[in-house]
Short mmCIF file of C-alpha atoms in Angstrom, two decimals:
data_model
loop_
_atom_site.label_atom_id
_atom_site.label_comp_id
_atom_site.label_asym_id
_atom_site.label_seq_id
_atom_site.Cartn_x
_atom_site.Cartn_y
_atom_site.Cartn_z
CA MET O 1 160.24 81.47 80.86
CA ASP O 2 157.63 79.96 84.15
CA ARG O 3 155.66 77.92 81.48
CA LEU O 4 159.36 76.32 79.44
CA SER O 5 160.62 75.63 83.79
CA LEU O 6 156.69 74.03 84.40
CA VAL O 7 156.87 72.29 81.28
CA LEU O 8 160.78 70.58 82.25
CA VAL O 9 160.09 70.19 85.37
CA ILE O 10 156.57 67.71 84.93
CA ILE O 11 158.83 65.88 82.45
CA GLY O 12 161.92 65.15 85.14
CA ALA O 13 158.79 64.00 87.66
CA ILE O 14 157.51 62.12 85.41
CA ASN O 15 161.24 60.45 84.54
CA TRP O 16 161.49 60.32 88.06
CA GLY O 17 158.91 58.55 88.60
CA LEU O 18 159.36 55.75 85.79
CA VAL O 19 163.25 55.30 87.57
CA GLY O 20 161.22 55.08 91.40
CA LEU O 21 158.41 52.38 89.77
CA PHE O 22 160.18 50.64 86.89
CA GLN O 23 163.88 51.50 87.76
CA PHE O 24 163.70 53.01 84.23
CA ASP O 25 165.17 55.73 82.88
CA LEU O 26 163.87 57.88 79.73
CA ILE O 27 166.27 60.10 79.22
CA ALA O 28 169.59 57.16 79.59
CA PHE O 29 167.83 55.08 77.53
CA LEU O 30 166.47 57.70 74.49
CA PHE O 31 169.92 59.22 74.68
CA GLY O 32 172.62 56.50 74.92
CA GLY O 33 173.19 56.70 79.28
CA GLN O 34 173.31 58.20 81.64
CA ALA O 35 177.07 59.31 81.55
CA ALA O 36 176.10 61.13 78.09
CA LEU O 37 176.76 64.18 77.04
CA ILE O 38 173.08 65.30 76.69
CA SER O 39 171.82 62.85 78.89
CA ARG O 40 173.78 64.78 81.45
CA VAL O 41 172.51 68.18 80.05
CA LEU O 42 169.30 67.49 79.90
CA TYR O 43 169.48 66.29 82.98
CA THR O 44 171.24 69.61 83.83
CA ILE O 45 168.53 72.19 81.58
CA VAL O 46 165.67 69.96 84.05
CA GLY O 47 168.37 70.86 87.00
CA ALA O 48 167.71 74.54 86.58
CA ALA O 49 163.91 75.09 85.34
CA GLY O 50 163.75 72.96 89.22
CA LEU O 51 165.33 75.82 90.65
CA TRP O 52 163.75 78.85 87.99
CA SER O 53 160.53 77.07 89.85
CA ILE O 54 161.38 77.75 93.37
CA SER O 55 160.87 81.29 92.16
CA MET O 56 157.29 80.68 91.45
CA LEU O 57 156.66 79.60 95.44
CA PHE O 58 157.05 82.92 95.96
CA THR O 59 155.37 84.71 92.90
CA GLY O 60 152.30 82.62 91.77
CA ARG O 61 151.08 83.83 95.55
CA GLU O 62 151.22 87.87 94.76
CA ARG O 63 149.63 87.13 91.52
CA GLU O 64 146.74 85.91 92.55
CA ASP O 65 146.92 88.52 95.38
CA HIS O 66 146.84 91.18 92.26
CA SER O 67 144.24 89.79 90.51
CA ALA O 68 141.61 89.38 93.47
CA HIS O 69 142.20 92.42 94.12
CA ALA O 70 141.65 93.45 91.20
CA HIS O 71 138.22 92.08 90.64
CA ALA O 72 137.30 93.16 94.13
CA ASP O 73 138.38 97.08 93.41
CA GLY O 74 136.14 96.32 90.54
CA ALA O 75 133.26 95.45 92.34
CA ASN O 76 132.91 98.32 95.02
CA ALA O 77 133.96 100.69 91.97
#
């Protein structure tokens, strides 16, 4: 789920970059405008992925710490 969320967040970031640099909304262009149902669904899914990704800010460090401890424990044994 984390990888899927990350992919969706990257897609959203690229879209926002296009909007910021070129005033071009790729999602709206591909799916019939910002008000089109499929565009709104995609915006909502990307937004939900962004919310899910917030949890990675707090769990990523724990995963790194556990792997670091496992390597340190293995080296000391």
